Amino acid sequence: MKKLMVFALAFLLVACGSTGGSQQKDAEDDGSYTQDDLKKDTDGVYRPSDPGKDDDGVKKDAREKPRRDDTVENKSDGKKEEPKTDPNKDPKKDPDPKVENPKDDPKKDPKSEPKEEPKKEPDPKVEEPKKDRTPLITSFISRVSSRMDALEGGKLWKDFLKAKEKFDDRVDKGLEKGKDDNGKDAEAAWANAIQAWYEVRYMYELFMHVNWKASKEFAPGAGLNFDDLQQYSDEELQSESCVDTYAAYELAEPEMKEIRQFQTDILKYDRVASKVYTDANQEKKWKDEKQKWLDATNGKFEDKDIKKYSN
């Protein structure tokens, strides 16, 4: 408590001493503020030469005050500023253009491509002089003729001719009956003729089968003359088998011409004969002969006939 009181007393003494000093100073300086006082206070302060102008020499209020909506434009002098470069830094160099070696195309590689050799002109063919085949062909014709004479004396040929004569007689009777009337006698005559027609055709197949000595590829029938026989090879013209086959064909083929015409001329255009040929009941009369002929065209013959006419 004592300490607090001492502290307050000391504070009061200090305050009173400072107030008395300032009042004493004011008493000593009492008087008006002179021009010298102003000069002292403003010594070193800039003053304009013309008091009616601003510090920069411009009359007061001569400047236009900027409006709030004015915008400031940056005016350039039209000169482009070049980028600053560092002198210590090396300027960048453009990279050297890459030169790529074109890939070799194997297709265009001259080494891989085959060289075209100049075309050689074919050597002119030297035609050999044609061989004179006159003696060979003349001999073939002579041998075929001799073989035909021999076949005509054989039993098979004679039986073939008998079958053909039988057929011719029945065709004549059919034509004769057809002129008189168109009744059952004409139908019966044509039925007998059709039966004989299948018989003679079977005999032809048998005759050619027995006398065919050449290969199946051999084709007779060119004719017994020099020009037509040129198509055969020397081997064929010299073959005795070809001679036998050719002789049988030349002997029988003319006879078969009339037999084949029976179908194209009689059975097709004669009214009664055509009616009989297509009648199922009439067909029973030549059923066996027809089947025998059909088998022969397929190379099937009765053994007894082969043994009977084999040489």
PDB file of C-alpha atoms in Angstrom:
ATOM      1  CA  MET A   1       0.000   0.000   0.000  1.00  0.00           C
ATOM      2  CA  LYS A   2       2.824   2.279   0.855  1.00  0.00           C
ATOM      3  CA  LYS A   3       4.504   1.495  -2.412  1.00  0.00           C
ATOM      4  CA  LEU A   4       1.373   2.433  -4.362  1.00  0.00           C
ATOM      5  CA  MET A   5       1.102   5.775  -2.782  1.00  0.00           C
ATOM      6  CA  VAL A   6       4.739   6.625  -3.485  1.00  0.00           C
ATOM      7  CA  PHE A   7       4.277   5.751  -7.209  1.00  0.00           C
ATOM      8  CA  ALA A   8       1.252   8.058  -7.558  1.00  0.00           C
ATOM      9  CA  LEU A   9       3.032  10.947  -5.944  1.00  0.00           C
ATOM     10  CA  ALA A  10       5.967  10.692  -8.267  1.00  0.00           C
ATOM     11  CA  PHE A  11       3.657  10.717 -11.343  1.00  0.00           C
ATOM     12  CA  LEU A  12       2.074  13.984 -10.234  1.00  0.00           C
ATOM     13  CA  LEU A  13       5.396  15.738  -9.815  1.00  0.00           C
ATOM     14  CA  VAL A  14       6.563  14.888 -13.299  1.00  0.00           C
ATOM     15  CA  ALA A  15       3.381  16.162 -14.907  1.00  0.00           C
ATOM     16  CA  CYS A  16       3.549  19.503 -13.141  1.00  0.00           C
ATOM     17  CA  GLY A  17       7.147  20.115 -14.140  1.00  0.00           C
ATOM     18  CA  SER A  18       6.511  19.691 -17.879  1.00  0.00           C
ATOM     19  CA  THR A  19       3.549  22.072 -17.891  1.00  0.00           C
ATOM     20  CA  GLY A  20       5.481  24.838 -16.302  1.00  0.00           C
ATOM     21  CA  GLY A  21       8.314  24.648 -18.834  1.00  0.00           C
ATOM     22  CA  SER A  22       6.063  25.011 -21.887  1.00  0.00           C
ATOM     23  CA  GLN A  23       4.213  27.932 -20.406  1.00  0.00           C
ATOM     24  CA  GLN A  24       7.535  29.696 -19.725  1.00  0.00           C
ATOM     25  CA  LYS A  25       8.629  29.232 -23.341  1.00  0.00           C
ATOM     26  CA  ASP A  26       5.386  30.638 -24.709  1.00  0.00           C
ATOM     27  CA  ALA A  27       5.858  33.693 -22.538  1.00  0.00           C
ATOM     28  CA  GLU A  28       9.266  34.295 -23.976  1.00  0.00           C
ATOM     29  CA  ASP A  29       8.129  33.944 -27.650  1.00  0.00           C
ATOM     30  CA  ASP A  30       5.074  36.048 -27.399  1.00  0.00           C
ATOM     31  CA  GLY A  31       4.672  38.185 -30.503  1.00  0.00           C
ATOM     32  CA  SER A  32       3.408  38.046 -34.197  1.00  0.00           C
ATOM     33  CA  TYR A  33       4.525  35.568 -36.894  1.00  0.00           C
ATOM     34  CA  THR A  34       6.896  37.473 -39.197  1.00  0.00           C
ATOM     35  CA  GLN A  35       8.023  37.008 -42.861  1.00  0.00           C
ATOM     36  CA  ASP A  36      11.379  35.911 -41.601  1.00  0.00           C
ATOM     37  CA  ASP A  37       9.694  33.188 -39.683  1.00  0.00           C
ATOM     38  CA  LEU A  38       7.930  32.006 -42.870  1.00  0.00           C
ATOM     39  CA  LYS A  39      11.150  32.072 -44.850  1.00  0.00           C
ATOM     40  CA  LYS A  40      12.834  29.997 -42.234  1.00  0.00           C
ATOM     41  CA  ASP A  41      10.072  27.504 -42.166  1.00  0.00           C
ATOM     42  CA  THR A  42       9.819  27.173 -45.958  1.00  0.00           C
ATOM     43  CA  ASP A  43      13.479  27.322 -46.788  1.00  0.00           C
ATOM     44  CA  GLY A  44      14.301  24.662 -49.430  1.00  0.00           C
ATOM     45  CA  VAL A  45      10.694  24.276 -50.639  1.00  0.00           C
ATOM     46  CA  TYR A  46      10.144  24.630 -54.465  1.00  0.00           C
ATOM     47  CA  ARG A  47       7.969  27.499 -55.528  1.00  0.00           C
ATOM     48  CA  PRO A  48       6.773  28.148 -59.113  1.00  0.00           C
ATOM     49  CA  SER A  49       8.030  31.258 -60.879  1.00  0.00           C
ATOM     50  CA  ASP A  50       4.469  32.073 -61.934  1.00  0.00           C
ATOM     51  CA  PRO A  51       2.039  31.688 -59.088  1.00  0.00           C
ATOM     52  CA  GLY A  52      -0.840  31.351 -61.575  1.00  0.00           C
ATOM     53  CA  LYS A  53       0.506  28.159 -63.100  1.00  0.00           C
ATOM     54  CA  ASP A  54       1.045  24.670 -61.832  1.00  0.00           C
ATOM     55  CA  ASP A  55       4.414  23.429 -60.936  1.00  0.00           C
ATOM     56  CA  ASP A  56       4.980  22.090 -64.492  1.00  0.00           C
ATOM     57  CA  GLY A  57       4.281  25.466 -66.140  1.00  0.00           C
ATOM     58  CA  VAL A  58       0.780  24.670 -67.262  1.00  0.00           C
ATOM     59  CA  LYS A  59      -2.035  26.971 -66.362  1.00  0.00           C
ATOM     60  CA  LYS A  60      -4.351  25.751 -63.759  1.00  0.00           C
ATOM     61  CA  ASP A  61      -7.575  24.148 -64.992  1.00  0.00           C
ATOM     62  CA  ALA A  62      -6.124  23.983 -68.559  1.00  0.00           C
ATOM     63  CA  ARG A  63      -5.890  20.197 -68.485  1.00  0.00           C
ATOM     64  CA  GLU A  64      -8.906  18.194 -69.516  1.00  0.00           C
ATOM     65  CA  LYS A  65      -9.908  15.943 -66.766  1.00  0.00           C
ATOM     66  CA  PRO A  66     -10.338  12.396 -67.937  1.00  0.00           C
ATOM     67  CA  ARG A  67     -13.870  11.077 -68.031  1.00  0.00           C
ATOM     68  CA  ARG A  68     -14.770   7.877 -66.383  1.00  0.00           C
ATOM     69  CA  ASP A  69     -15.805   6.278 -69.647  1.00  0.00           C
ATOM     70  CA  ASP A  70     -12.614   7.222 -71.479  1.00  0.00           C
ATOM     71  CA  THR A  71     -10.359   4.368 -72.472  1.00  0.00           C
ATOM     72  CA  VAL A  72      -6.661   4.576 -72.802  1.00  0.00           C
ATOM     73  CA  GLU A  73      -5.270   3.529 -76.152  1.00  0.00           C
ATOM     74  CA  ASN A  74      -1.741   2.404 -76.477  1.00  0.00           C
ATOM     75  CA  LYS A  75      -0.434   3.956 -79.621  1.00  0.00           C
ATOM     76  CA  SER A  76       2.445   2.241 -81.251  1.00  0.00           C
ATOM     77  CA  ASP A  77       4.916   3.969 -83.461  1.00  0.00           C
ATOM     78  CA  GLY A  78       4.561   1.228 -86.090  1.00  0.00           C
ATOM     79  CA  LYS A  79       7.932  -0.297 -85.379  1.00  0.00           C
ATOM     80  CA  LYS A  80       8.093  -3.962 -84.556  1.00  0.00           C
ATOM     81  CA  GLU A  81      10.226  -4.853 -81.669  1.00  0.00           C
ATOM     82  CA  GLU A  82      12.697  -7.527 -82.465  1.00  0.00           C
ATOM     83  CA  PRO A  83      12.965 -10.284 -79.903  1.00  0.00           C
ATOM     84  CA  LYS A  84      15.820  -9.853 -77.604  1.00  0.00           C
ATOM     85  CA  THR A  85      18.559 -12.341 -78.072  1.00  0.00           C
ATOM     86  CA  ASP A  86      21.137 -13.448 -75.678  1.00  0.00           C
ATOM     87  CA  PRO A  87      24.548 -12.666 -77.212  1.00  0.00           C
ATOM     88  CA  ASN A  88      26.163 -15.319 -75.093  1.00  0.00           C
ATOM     89  CA  LYS A  89      23.797 -17.998 -76.311  1.00  0.00           C
ATOM     90  CA  ASP A  90      24.443 -19.751 -79.638  1.00  0.00           C
ATOM     91  CA  PRO A  91      21.661 -19.236 -82.125  1.00  0.00           C
ATOM     92  CA  LYS A  92      19.588 -22.296 -82.795  1.00  0.00           C
ATOM     93  CA  LYS A  93      20.437 -24.056 -86.007  1.00  0.00           C
ATOM     94  CA  ASP A  94      17.832 -25.710 -88.090  1.00  0.00           C
ATOM     95  CA  PRO A  95      18.292 -29.462 -88.039  1.00  0.00           C
ATOM     96  CA  ASP A  96      19.817 -30.863 -91.161  1.00  0.00           C
ATOM     97  CA  PRO A  97      17.214 -32.437 -93.377  1.00  0.00           C
ATOM     98  CA  LYS A  98      17.254 -36.220 -93.115  1.00  0.00           C
ATOM     99  CA  VAL A  99      18.179 -37.932 -96.299  1.00  0.00           C
ATOM    100  CA  GLU A 100      16.484 -41.290 -96.390  1.00  0.00           C
ATOM    101  CA  ASN A 101      17.831 -43.872 -98.686  1.00  0.00           C
ATOM    102  CA  PRO A 102      14.961 -45.262-100.733  1.00  0.00           C
ATOM    103  CA  LYS A 103      14.322 -48.888 -99.991  1.00  0.00           C
ATOM    104  CA  ASP A 104      15.283 -51.159-102.713  1.00  0.00           C
ATOM    105  CA  ASP A 105      12.304 -52.670-104.403  1.00  0.00           C
ATOM    106  CA  PRO A 106      13.050 -56.335-105.091  1.00  0.00           C
ATOM    107  CA  LYS A 107      10.657 -56.204-107.972  1.00  0.00           C
ATOM    108  CA  LYS A 108      12.707 -53.446-109.577  1.00  0.00           C
ATOM    109  CA  ASP A 109      16.056 -54.888-108.719  1.00  0.00           C
ATOM    110  CA  PRO A 110      17.731 -55.359-112.057  1.00  0.00           C
ATOM    111  CA  LYS A 111      19.704 -58.244-110.621  1.00  0.00           C
ATOM    112  CA  SER A 112      16.588 -60.101-109.553  1.00  0.00           C
ATOM    113  CA  GLU A 113      14.695 -59.500-112.753  1.00  0.00           C
ATOM    114  CA  PRO A 114      15.159 -62.197-115.328  1.00  0.00           C
ATOM    115  CA  LYS A 115      16.862 -60.958-118.341  1.00  0.00           C
ATOM    116  CA  GLU A 116      14.814 -61.169-121.430  1.00  0.00           C
ATOM    117  CA  GLU A 117      16.660 -63.072-123.978  1.00  0.00           C
ATOM    118  CA  PRO A 118      16.072 -62.080-127.523  1.00  0.00           C
ATOM    119  CA  LYS A 119      13.518 -64.261-129.156  1.00  0.00           C
ATOM    120  CA  LYS A 120      14.996 -66.651-131.521  1.00  0.00           C
ATOM    121  CA  GLU A 121      13.346 -67.054-134.773  1.00  0.00           C
ATOM    122  CA  PRO A 122      12.242 -70.642-135.198  1.00  0.00           C
ATOM    123  CA  ASP A 123      14.273 -72.543-137.591  1.00  0.00           C
ATOM    124  CA  PRO A 124      12.484 -72.941-140.837  1.00  0.00           C
ATOM    125  CA  LYS A 125      10.911 -76.337-140.955  1.00  0.00           C
ATOM    126  CA  VAL A 126      12.311 -78.474-143.563  1.00  0.00           C
ATOM    127  CA  GLU A 127       9.439 -80.381-144.969  1.00  0.00           C
ATOM    128  CA  GLU A 128      10.321 -83.890-145.703  1.00  0.00           C
ATOM    129  CA  PRO A 129       9.207 -85.099-149.030  1.00  0.00           C
ATOM    130  CA  LYS A 130       5.947 -86.983-148.770  1.00  0.00           C
ATOM    131  CA  LYS A 131       6.345 -90.653-148.866  1.00  0.00           C
ATOM    132  CA  ASP A 132       4.830 -92.340-151.833  1.00  0.00           C
ATOM    133  CA  ARG A 133       2.162 -94.595-150.294  1.00  0.00           C
ATOM    134  CA  THR A 134       0.730 -95.744-153.575  1.00  0.00           C
ATOM    135  CA  PRO A 135       2.114 -99.266-153.321  1.00  0.00           C
ATOM    136  CA  LEU A 136       0.861 -99.639-149.731  1.00  0.00           C
ATOM    137  CA  ILE A 137      -2.680 -98.424-150.484  1.00  0.00           C
ATOM    138  CA  THR A 138      -2.905-100.439-153.677  1.00  0.00           C
ATOM    139  CA  SER A 139      -1.929-103.547-151.757  1.00  0.00           C
ATOM    140  CA  PHE A 140      -4.582-102.845-149.112  1.00  0.00           C
ATOM    141  CA  ILE A 141      -7.347-102.513-151.710  1.00  0.00           C
ATOM    142  CA  SER A 142      -6.280-105.742-153.354  1.00  0.00           C
ATOM    143  CA  ARG A 143      -6.259-107.692-150.110  1.00  0.00           C
ATOM    144  CA  VAL A 144      -9.651-106.308-149.019  1.00  0.00           C
ATOM    145  CA  SER A 145     -11.199-107.335-152.317  1.00  0.00           C
ATOM    146  CA  SER A 146      -9.778-110.842-151.977  1.00  0.00           C
ATOM    147  CA  ARG A 147     -11.125-111.093-148.422  1.00  0.00           C
ATOM    148  CA  MET A 148     -14.585-109.991-149.554  1.00  0.00           C
ATOM    149  CA  ASP A 149     -14.625-112.797-152.091  1.00  0.00           C
ATOM    150  CA  ALA A 150     -13.737-115.266-149.355  1.00  0.00           C
ATOM    151  CA  LEU A 151     -16.487-113.957-147.044  1.00  0.00           C
ATOM    152  CA  GLU A 152     -19.091-114.294-149.749  1.00  0.00           C
ATOM    153  CA  GLY A 153     -18.396-118.018-149.879  1.00  0.00           C
ATOM    154  CA  GLY A 154     -18.833-118.427-146.109  1.00  0.00           C
ATOM    155  CA  LYS A 155     -21.902-119.913-144.398  1.00  0.00           C
ATOM    156  CA  LEU A 156     -22.546-116.851-142.209  1.00  0.00           C
ATOM    157  CA  TRP A 157     -22.751-114.542-145.199  1.00  0.00           C
ATOM    158  CA  LYS A 158     -25.068-116.877-147.003  1.00  0.00           C
ATOM    159  CA  ASP A 159     -27.381-117.106-143.978  1.00  0.00           C
ATOM    160  CA  PHE A 160     -27.359-113.315-143.740  1.00  0.00           C
ATOM    161  CA  LEU A 161     -28.473-113.095-147.384  1.00  0.00           C
ATOM    162  CA  LYS A 162     -31.225-115.662-146.745  1.00  0.00           C
ATOM    163  CA  ALA A 163     -32.527-113.565-143.840  1.00  0.00           C
ATOM    164  CA  LYS A 164     -32.475-110.522-146.055  1.00  0.00           C
ATOM    165  CA  GLU A 165     -34.361-112.314-148.857  1.00  0.00           C
ATOM    166  CA  LYS A 166     -37.005-113.396-146.339  1.00  0.00           C
ATOM    167  CA  PHE A 167     -37.370-109.809-145.163  1.00  0.00           C
ATOM    168  CA  ASP A 168     -37.648-108.475-148.732  1.00  0.00           C
ATOM    169  CA  ASP A 169     -40.395-110.995-149.586  1.00  0.00           C
ATOM    170  CA  ARG A 170     -42.473-110.068-146.537  1.00  0.00           C
ATOM    171  CA  VAL A 171     -42.160-106.349-147.252  1.00  0.00           C
ATOM    172  CA  ASP A 172     -43.428-106.979-150.785  1.00  0.00           C
ATOM    173  CA  LYS A 173     -46.447-108.920-149.428  1.00  0.00           C
ATOM    174  CA  GLY A 174     -47.220-106.110-146.995  1.00  0.00           C
ATOM    175  CA  LEU A 175     -47.199-103.566-149.785  1.00  0.00           C
ATOM    176  CA  GLU A 176     -49.332-105.869-151.970  1.00  0.00           C
ATOM    177  CA  LYS A 177     -51.930-106.488-149.252  1.00  0.00           C
ATOM    178  CA  GLY A 178     -52.066-102.801-148.520  1.00  0.00           C
ATOM    179  CA  LYS A 179     -53.179-102.060-152.095  1.00  0.00           C
ATOM    180  CA  ASP A 180     -56.036-104.560-152.050  1.00  0.00           C
ATOM    181  CA  ASP A 181     -57.594-103.668-148.710  1.00  0.00           C
ATOM    182  CA  ASN A 182     -56.798-102.311-145.299  1.00  0.00           C
ATOM    183  CA  GLY A 183     -58.115-105.333-143.432  1.00  0.00           C
ATOM    184  CA  LYS A 184     -56.518-107.917-141.191  1.00  0.00           C
ATOM    185  CA  ASP A 185     -54.597-109.549-144.077  1.00  0.00           C
ATOM    186  CA  ALA A 186     -52.527-106.367-144.510  1.00  0.00           C
ATOM    187  CA  GLU A 187     -51.906-106.118-140.765  1.00  0.00           C
ATOM    188  CA  ALA A 188     -50.729-109.748-140.617  1.00  0.00           C
ATOM    189  CA  ALA A 189     -48.424-109.180-143.595  1.00  0.00           C
ATOM    190  CA  TRP A 190     -46.810-106.183-141.904  1.00  0.00           C
ATOM    191  CA  ALA A 191     -46.432-108.063-138.637  1.00  0.00           C
ATOM    192  CA  ASN A 192     -44.497-110.824-140.468  1.00  0.00           C
ATOM    193  CA  ALA A 193     -42.347-108.202-142.201  1.00  0.00           C
ATOM    194  CA  ILE A 194     -41.443-106.557-138.872  1.00  0.00           C
ATOM    195  CA  GLN A 195     -40.491-109.963-137.441  1.00  0.00           C
ATOM    196  CA  ALA A 196     -38.167-110.630-140.417  1.00  0.00           C
ATOM    197  CA  TRP A 197     -36.748-107.108-140.008  1.00  0.00           C
ATOM    198  CA  TYR A 198     -35.432-107.916-136.505  1.00  0.00           C
ATOM    199  CA  GLU A 199     -34.068-111.285-137.723  1.00  0.00           C
ATOM    200  CA  VAL A 200     -31.969-109.835-140.536  1.00  0.00           C
ATOM    201  CA  ARG A 201     -30.606-107.088-138.323  1.00  0.00           C
ATOM    202  CA  TYR A 202     -29.510-109.711-135.829  1.00  0.00           C
ATOM    203  CA  MET A 203     -27.674-111.567-138.590  1.00  0.00           C
ATOM    204  CA  TYR A 204     -25.863-108.386-139.569  1.00  0.00           C
ATOM    205  CA  GLU A 205     -24.666-107.842-135.971  1.00  0.00           C
ATOM    206  CA  LEU A 206     -23.517-111.475-135.833  1.00  0.00           C
ATOM    207  CA  PHE A 207     -21.683-111.233-139.151  1.00  0.00           C
ATOM    208  CA  MET A 208     -19.768-108.106-138.083  1.00  0.00           C
ATOM    209  CA  HIS A 209     -19.028-109.532-134.653  1.00  0.00           C
ATOM    210  CA  VAL A 210     -17.453-112.700-136.053  1.00  0.00           C
ATOM    211  CA  ASN A 211     -15.391-110.893-138.674  1.00  0.00           C
ATOM    212  CA  TRP A 212     -14.287-107.849-136.654  1.00  0.00           C
ATOM    213  CA  LYS A 213     -10.601-108.617-136.121  1.00  0.00           C
ATOM    214  CA  ALA A 214      -9.215-105.086-135.739  1.00  0.00           C
ATOM    215  CA  SER A 215      -9.215-102.950-132.567  1.00  0.00           C
ATOM    216  CA  LYS A 216     -12.400-101.210-131.506  1.00  0.00           C
ATOM    217  CA  GLU A 217     -10.842 -97.849-132.376  1.00  0.00           C
ATOM    218  CA  PHE A 218     -10.493 -98.826-136.024  1.00  0.00           C
ATOM    219  CA  ALA A 219     -13.151 -97.113-138.154  1.00  0.00           C
ATOM    220  CA  PRO A 220     -13.849 -98.796-141.495  1.00  0.00           C
ATOM    221  CA  GLY A 221     -16.054 -97.323-144.174  1.00  0.00           C
ATOM    222  CA  ALA A 222     -13.900 -94.688-145.843  1.00  0.00           C
ATOM    223  CA  GLY A 223     -14.344 -96.332-149.216  1.00  0.00           C
ATOM    224  CA  LEU A 224     -12.135 -98.461-151.394  1.00  0.00           C
ATOM    225  CA  ASN A 225     -10.418 -95.655-153.271  1.00  0.00           C
ATOM    226  CA  PHE A 226      -6.961 -94.166-153.100  1.00  0.00           C
ATOM    227  CA  ASP A 227      -7.842 -90.721-151.701  1.00  0.00           C
ATOM    228  CA  ASP A 228     -10.135 -91.951-148.908  1.00  0.00           C
ATOM    229  CA  LEU A 229      -7.658 -94.540-147.710  1.00  0.00           C
ATOM    230  CA  GLN A 230      -5.010 -91.861-147.106  1.00  0.00           C
ATOM    231  CA  GLN A 231      -6.483 -91.312-143.630  1.00  0.00           C
ATOM    232  CA  TYR A 232      -5.227 -94.657-142.370  1.00  0.00           C
ATOM    233  CA  SER A 233      -1.737 -95.125-140.993  1.00  0.00           C
ATOM    234  CA  ASP A 234       0.852 -97.365-142.547  1.00  0.00           C
ATOM    235  CA  GLU A 235       0.424 -99.839-139.707  1.00  0.00           C
ATOM    236  CA  GLU A 236      -3.323-100.090-140.307  1.00  0.00           C
ATOM    237  CA  LEU A 237      -2.895-100.516-144.031  1.00  0.00           C
ATOM    238  CA  GLN A 238      -0.389-103.309-143.438  1.00  0.00           C
ATOM    239  CA  SER A 239      -2.518-105.091-140.782  1.00  0.00           C
ATOM    240  CA  GLU A 240      -4.331-108.278-141.828  1.00  0.00           C
ATOM    241  CA  SER A 241      -6.845-107.739-139.018  1.00  0.00           C
ATOM    242  CA  CYS A 242      -7.783-104.379-140.495  1.00  0.00           C
ATOM    243  CA  VAL A 243      -8.122-106.029-143.900  1.00  0.00           C
ATOM    244  CA  ASP A 244     -10.592-108.640-142.537  1.00  0.00           C
ATOM    245  CA  THR A 245     -12.668-106.034-140.690  1.00  0.00           C
ATOM    246  CA  TYR A 246     -12.723-103.662-143.644  1.00  0.00           C
ATOM    247  CA  ALA A 247     -13.778-106.448-146.045  1.00  0.00           C
ATOM    248  CA  ALA A 248     -16.741-107.507-143.818  1.00  0.00           C
ATOM    249  CA  TYR A 249     -17.928-103.930-143.555  1.00  0.00           C
ATOM    250  CA  GLU A 250     -17.657-103.250-147.291  1.00  0.00           C
ATOM    251  CA  LEU A 251     -19.570-106.437-148.052  1.00  0.00           C
ATOM    252  CA  ALA A 252     -22.508-106.022-145.625  1.00  0.00           C
ATOM    253  CA  GLU A 253     -23.009-102.271-145.506  1.00  0.00           C
ATOM    254  CA  PRO A 254     -24.632-101.847-148.946  1.00  0.00           C
ATOM    255  CA  GLU A 255     -27.155-104.576-148.088  1.00  0.00           C
ATOM    256  CA  MET A 256     -28.070-102.828-144.834  1.00  0.00           C
ATOM    257  CA  LYS A 257     -29.024 -99.654-146.668  1.00  0.00           C
ATOM    258  CA  GLU A 258     -32.346-101.140-147.815  1.00  0.00           C
ATOM    259  CA  ILE A 259     -32.992-102.680-144.415  1.00  0.00           C
ATOM    260  CA  ARG A 260     -32.601 -99.309-142.653  1.00  0.00           C
ATOM    261  CA  GLN A 261     -34.967 -97.627-145.100  1.00  0.00           C
ATOM    262  CA  PHE A 262     -37.776 -99.898-143.909  1.00  0.00           C
ATOM    263  CA  GLN A 263     -38.074 -97.887-140.708  1.00  0.00           C
ATOM    264  CA  THR A 264     -37.801 -94.468-142.314  1.00  0.00           C
ATOM    265  CA  ASP A 265     -40.000 -95.167-145.354  1.00  0.00           C
ATOM    266  CA  ILE A 266     -42.528 -97.895-144.417  1.00  0.00           C
ATOM    267  CA  LEU A 267     -43.068 -97.845-140.679  1.00  0.00           C
ATOM    268  CA  LYS A 268     -43.214 -94.060-140.599  1.00  0.00           C
ATOM    269  CA  TYR A 269     -45.438 -93.315-143.623  1.00  0.00           C
ATOM    270  CA  ASP A 270     -47.532 -96.434-144.299  1.00  0.00           C
ATOM    271  CA  ARG A 271     -50.705 -96.114-142.244  1.00  0.00           C
ATOM    272  CA  VAL A 272     -51.348 -99.842-141.682  1.00  0.00           C
ATOM    273  CA  ALA A 273     -47.690-100.751-141.100  1.00  0.00           C
ATOM    274  CA  SER A 274     -47.304 -97.869-138.598  1.00  0.00           C
ATOM    275  CA  LYS A 275     -50.453 -98.967-136.768  1.00  0.00           C
ATOM    276  CA  VAL A 276     -49.187-102.555-136.450  1.00  0.00           C
ATOM    277  CA  TYR A 277     -45.706-101.429-135.308  1.00  0.00           C
ATOM    278  CA  THR A 278     -47.141 -99.414-132.409  1.00  0.00           C
ATOM    279  CA  ASP A 279     -49.759-101.993-131.358  1.00  0.00           C
ATOM    280  CA  ALA A 280     -48.823-103.719-128.096  1.00  0.00           C
ATOM    281  CA  ASN A 281     -50.777-106.836-129.004  1.00  0.00           C
ATOM    282  CA  GLN A 282     -49.065-107.131-132.398  1.00  0.00           C
ATOM    283  CA  GLU A 283     -45.663-106.654-130.765  1.00  0.00           C
ATOM    284  CA  LYS A 284     -45.973-110.097-129.141  1.00  0.00           C
ATOM    285  CA  LYS A 285     -45.378-111.668-132.583  1.00  0.00           C
ATOM    286  CA  TRP A 286     -41.777-110.353-132.835  1.00  0.00           C
ATOM    287  CA  LYS A 287     -40.955-110.025-129.123  1.00  0.00           C
ATOM    288  CA  ASP A 288     -38.244-112.748-129.113  1.00  0.00           C
ATOM    289  CA  GLU A 289     -36.581-111.554-132.329  1.00  0.00           C
ATOM    290  CA  LYS A 290     -36.481-107.992-131.015  1.00  0.00           C
ATOM    291  CA  GLN A 291     -34.867-108.989-127.704  1.00  0.00           C
ATOM    292  CA  LYS A 292     -32.263-111.145-129.498  1.00  0.00           C
ATOM    293  CA  TRP A 293     -31.331-108.190-131.688  1.00  0.00           C
ATOM    294  CA  LEU A 294     -31.142-105.798-128.704  1.00  0.00           C
ATOM    295  CA  ASP A 295     -28.742-108.168-126.923  1.00  0.00           C
ATOM    296  CA  ALA A 296     -26.579-108.372-130.045  1.00  0.00           C
ATOM    297  CA  THR A 297     -26.244-104.569-130.225  1.00  0.00           C
ATOM    298  CA  ASN A 298     -24.787-104.765-126.701  1.00  0.00           C
ATOM    299  CA  GLY A 299     -22.308-107.492-127.720  1.00  0.00           C
ATOM    300  CA  LYS A 300     -24.289-110.428-126.336  1.00  0.00           C
ATOM    301  CA  PHE A 301     -24.744-113.437-128.635  1.00  0.00           C
ATOM    302  CA  GLU A 302     -25.864-116.975-128.129  1.00  0.00           C
ATOM    303  CA  ASP A 303     -22.957-119.387-127.815  1.00  0.00           C
ATOM    304  CA  LYS A 304     -24.449-121.778-130.337  1.00  0.00           C
ATOM    305  CA  ASP A 305     -24.443-119.069-133.016  1.00  0.00           C
ATOM    306  CA  ILE A 306     -20.823-118.110-132.319  1.00  0.00           C
ATOM    307  CA  LYS A 307     -19.684-121.743-132.565  1.00  0.00           C
ATOM    308  CA  LYS A 308     -21.720-122.293-135.695  1.00  0.00           C
ATOM    309  CA  TYR A 309     -20.139-119.456-137.671  1.00  0.00           C
ATOM    310  CA  SER A 310     -16.662-119.219-136.204  1.00  0.00           C
ATOM    311  CA  ASN A 311     -13.920-119.900-138.759  1.00  0.00           C
TER     312      ASN A 311
END
